[in-house]
Coordinates of C-alpha atoms in Angstrom, one line a residue:
Chain A
D19 CA 13.7 -6.9 -10.9
T20 CA 14.7 -3.4 -10.2
G21 CA 11.6 -2.7 -8.2
V22 CA 8.9 -0.1 -8.7
S23 CA 10.4 3.4 -9.2
Q24 CA 8.7 6.7 -8.4
D25 CA 9.8 10.2 -9.2
P26 CA 10.1 12.6 -7.6
R27 CA 10.4 11.4 -4.1
H28 CA 9.3 14.7 -2.7
K29 CA 7.4 17.6 -4.1
I30 CA 6.6 20.9 -2.5
T31 CA 4.2 23.1 -4.5
K32 CA 2.1 26.2 -4.0
R33 CA -1.7 25.9 -3.8
G34 CA -3.2 26.2 -7.3
Q35 CA -0.2 24.8 -9.1
N36 CA -0.3 21.6 -11.2
V37 CA 2.0 18.6 -10.4
T38 CA 2.8 15.4 -12.2
F39 CA 4.3 12.2 -10.7
R40 CA 5.8 9.3 -12.6
C41 CA 5.8 5.6 -11.8
D42 CA 7.9 3.0 -13.5
P43 CA 6.6 -0.5 -12.7
I44 CA 8.6 -3.7 -12.5
S45 CA 9.1 -4.8 -16.1
E46 CA 6.5 -7.3 -17.5
H47 CA 4.1 -6.2 -14.8
N48 CA 1.0 -5.3 -16.7
R49 CA -1.1 -4.1 -13.8
L50 CA -0.3 -0.7 -12.2
Y51 CA -2.0 0.9 -9.3
W52 CA -2.0 4.3 -7.6
Y53 CA -2.8 4.8 -4.0
R54 CA -2.9 7.8 -1.7
Q55 CA -1.8 7.8 1.9
T56 CA -2.5 10.6 4.4
L57 CA -0.7 10.9 7.7
G58 CA -1.6 8.2 10.1
Q59 CA -3.8 6.3 7.7
G60 CA -3.5 3.3 5.5
P61 CA -3.1 3.7 1.7
E62 CA -6.4 4.3 -0.2
F63 CA -6.9 3.1 -3.7
L64 CA -7.2 5.7 -6.5
T65 CA -7.0 3.9 -9.8
Y66 CA -5.5 1.0 -11.7
F67 CA -4.4 0.1 -15.2
Q68 CA -4.1 -3.2 -17.1
N69 CA -1.6 -2.4 -19.8
E70 CA -2.7 1.0 -21.1
A71 CA -6.4 0.6 -20.2
Q72 CA -7.6 2.4 -17.0
L73 CA -10.0 -0.2 -15.6
E74 CA -11.1 1.3 -12.3
K75 CA -11.2 4.7 -10.6
S76 CA -12.1 5.4 -7.0
R77 CA -14.5 8.1 -6.0
L78 CA -11.5 9.7 -4.4
L79 CA -10.2 10.5 -7.8
S80 CA -11.8 13.9 -8.3
D81 CA -11.9 15.6 -11.7
R82 CA -8.6 17.5 -10.8
F83 CA -6.8 14.2 -10.9
S84 CA -5.9 12.3 -14.1
A85 CA -3.8 9.3 -14.6
E86 CA -2.3 7.9 -17.8
R87 CA -0.3 4.9 -19.0
P88 CA 0.0 5.6 -22.6
K89 CA 2.2 2.7 -23.7
G90 CA 1.4 0.2 -21.0
S91 CA 4.7 0.8 -19.3
F92 CA 5.2 3.9 -17.0
S93 CA 2.3 5.9 -15.7
T94 CA 1.8 9.5 -14.7
L95 CA -0.5 11.0 -12.2
E96 CA -1.4 14.6 -12.6
I97 CA -3.1 16.8 -10.0
Q98 CA -4.4 20.2 -11.3
R99 CA -5.0 23.2 -9.2
T100 CA -3.6 21.6 -6.1
E101 CA -5.3 22.1 -2.7
Q102 CA -3.8 21.7 0.7
G103 CA -5.9 18.6 1.2
D104 CA -4.0 17.0 -1.6
S105 CA -0.9 16.8 0.7
A106 CA -0.2 13.1 1.0
M107 CA 2.1 10.3 0.0
Y108 CA 1.2 9.0 -3.4
L109 CA 2.1 5.3 -3.8
C110 CA 2.4 3.3 -7.0
A111 CA 2.3 -0.5 -7.1
S112 CA 2.6 -3.1 -9.9
R113 CA 1.9 -6.8 -10.3
R114 CA 1.9 -9.4 -13.0
Q115 CA -1.6 -10.4 -14.1
G116 CA -2.6 -13.5 -12.3
S117 CA 0.0 -12.9 -9.6
T118 CA -1.1 -12.8 -6.0
E119 CA 1.4 -10.2 -4.8
A120 CA 1.7 -6.5 -5.6
F121 CA 4.9 -4.6 -5.1
F122 CA 5.0 -0.9 -4.1
G123 CA 7.4 1.9 -4.9
Q124 CA 8.8 4.3 -2.3
G125 CA 6.2 6.9 -3.0
T126 CA 6.1 10.6 -3.8
R127 CA 5.4 12.8 -0.8
L128 CA 3.5 15.9 -1.9
T129 CA 3.2 19.0 0.3
V130 CA 0.9 21.8 -0.8
V131 CA 1.7 25.1 0.9
Chain B
G29 CA -17.3 -2.4 0.7
I30 CA -15.0 -4.6 2.8
Q31 CA -13.8 -3.2 6.1
V32 CA -10.4 -4.0 7.6
E33 CA -9.6 -3.4 11.3
Q34 CA -6.2 -3.8 12.9
S35 CA -5.2 -4.0 16.6
P36 CA -3.5 -2.6 18.5
P37 CA -3.1 0.8 16.9
D38 CA 0.1 1.4 18.7
L39 CA 2.6 -1.0 20.3
I40 CA 5.8 -0.2 22.2
L41 CA 8.2 -3.0 23.0
Q42 CA 11.6 -3.5 24.4
E43 CA 14.1 -5.2 22.1
G44 CA 13.9 -8.9 22.4
A45 CA 10.2 -9.0 23.2
N46 CA 7.5 -10.9 21.2
S47 CA 4.3 -9.4 19.8
T48 CA 1.1 -10.4 18.0
L49 CA -0.7 -8.0 15.6
R50 CA -4.2 -8.7 14.6
C51 CA -6.2 -8.0 11.4
N52 CA -10.0 -8.5 11.1
F53 CA -11.9 -8.2 7.9
S54 CA -15.6 -8.0 7.3
D55 CA -16.1 -10.3 4.3
S56 CA -14.5 -13.3 2.5
V57 CA -11.3 -12.5 0.6
N58 CA -9.2 -14.2 -1.9
N59 CA -6.0 -12.4 -1.1
L60 CA -4.4 -11.1 2.1
Q61 CA -1.0 -9.5 2.4
W62 CA 1.0 -8.1 5.3
F63 CA 3.2 -5.2 4.7
H64 CA 5.8 -3.3 6.7
Q65 CA 6.1 0.4 6.0
N66 CA 9.6 1.6 7.0
P67 CA 10.3 5.1 8.2
W68 CA 11.0 6.3 4.7
G69 CA 7.5 5.2 3.5
Q70 CA 8.4 2.1 1.6
L71 CA 5.9 -0.7 1.8
I72 CA 7.7 -4.0 2.1
N73 CA 5.9 -7.3 1.4
L74 CA 6.0 -9.6 4.4
F75 CA 3.5 -12.4 3.6
Y76 CA 1.0 -13.4 1.1
I77 CA -1.4 -15.4 3.3
P78 CA -5.0 -15.8 2.3
S79 CA -5.2 -18.9 4.6
G80 CA -2.9 -21.1 6.6
T81 CA 0.4 -20.4 8.3
K82 CA 3.7 -19.2 7.0
Q83 CA 7.0 -18.4 8.7
N84 CA 9.9 -16.3 7.6
G85 CA 12.7 -16.0 10.1
R86 CA 11.5 -14.2 13.2
L87 CA 8.1 -13.4 11.6
S88 CA 5.2 -15.7 11.1
A89 CA 1.6 -15.2 10.1
T90 CA -1.6 -17.2 10.4
T91 CA -4.9 -16.5 8.6
V92 CA -8.1 -18.2 9.6
A93 CA -10.2 -17.3 6.5
T94 CA -13.5 -18.9 7.9
E95 CA -13.3 -16.6 10.9
R96 CA -12.0 -13.6 8.9
Y97 CA -8.9 -12.7 10.8
S98 CA -5.2 -12.9 10.4
L99 CA -2.3 -12.7 12.9
L100 CA 1.2 -11.5 12.5
Y101 CA 3.8 -12.7 15.0
I102 CA 7.1 -11.0 15.6
S103 CA 9.5 -12.8 17.9
S104 CA 12.7 -11.5 19.4
S105 CA 11.9 -8.0 18.1
Q106 CA 14.7 -5.7 17.0
T107 CA 14.8 -2.0 16.6
T108 CA 14.8 -2.4 12.8
D109 CA 11.3 -3.9 13.2
S110 CA 9.9 -0.5 14.1
G111 CA 7.5 1.0 11.6
V112 CA 3.9 0.5 10.6
Y113 CA 2.5 -2.9 9.8
F114 CA -0.5 -3.0 7.4
C115 CA -2.8 -5.8 6.6
A116 CA -4.4 -5.5 3.1
V117 CA -7.1 -7.6 1.5
E118 CA -8.6 -8.2 -1.9
R119 CA -12.0 -9.6 -2.6
N120 CA -10.8 -10.9 -6.0
Y121 CA -7.4 -11.3 -7.4
G122 CA -6.2 -8.3 -9.3
Q123 CA -8.6 -5.8 -7.9
N124 CA -7.4 -3.1 -5.6
F125 CA -6.2 -3.8 -2.1
V126 CA -8.2 -2.5 0.9
F127 CA -5.8 -1.6 3.7
G128 CA -6.3 -1.5 7.4
P129 CA -5.3 1.5 9.5
G130 CA -2.1 -0.1 10.5
T131 CA -0.3 -0.9 13.8
R132 CA 2.5 1.4 14.6
L133 CA 5.3 -0.6 16.3
S134 CA 8.2 1.0 18.2
V135 CA 11.0 -1.3 19.4
L136 CA 13.2 0.4 22.0
P137 CA 16.8 -0.6 22.5

C-alpha cells in the first residue's frame, strides 16, 4: 500500500477564487471520505463515497462545495467562491468496505486571504 | 448525534514519564479508533479498539464499551510522542467517524 495521497499539500488562494483538491485512496479501497479540520479542533465529516456513489453529505457541505469520484478511484473536492472561513485542513481517508480501519492522507492545508 | 469528549485537553510531560488519555462517548459504538496527529498534520492509526485491551510497544489502550469510555496509555514517553491524540467513534461500520476534540501532548526533553 502506498497510502492515501492528497494534492496539493498547501494552497493559498484569494477570497472569491475557486480551488480544487485531489485525493488518491489506497488501491482497492472502495470507500473514500472527506473531512475538514480547523485549528485546534478535531476533524469534521464532510462527505463519503462508496465507489463512485456519494452516499452521505454533512450539513457542513454548503452549496459552494462539491465532491466527485467519477470512476470510483480518485476523488476531487472543489470549493467555489472561497471565503476566509474555508481556511482549514482538508483530510481524505479511505477504507475497504467491511474493514474496521480507515486510513488518512496528509491533508491539504487551505489558506484563504 | 453522538458526542465525544477527551481529557485532558493539554498535557505537558518530561521525557520518560507515563500518561493516560481518556475518551468518553455518549452512545454505544461499533468502532473506536485512536489516532496520533503529528506536527505535519498526518493522522496515524494507533489502535482499533471497540472493546477490550490492546498493546503496541509503549502504547496500550483499553475500551470499556458498557461504560462508554476508552483510555490510551503512553509509557516512557519520548519527544516524538508529541502531537495531538484523537479518539474517533462510529455508530456503525463504514459510516463516518465522529472525532473528539483531541488531547495535545508535549513531551519535553
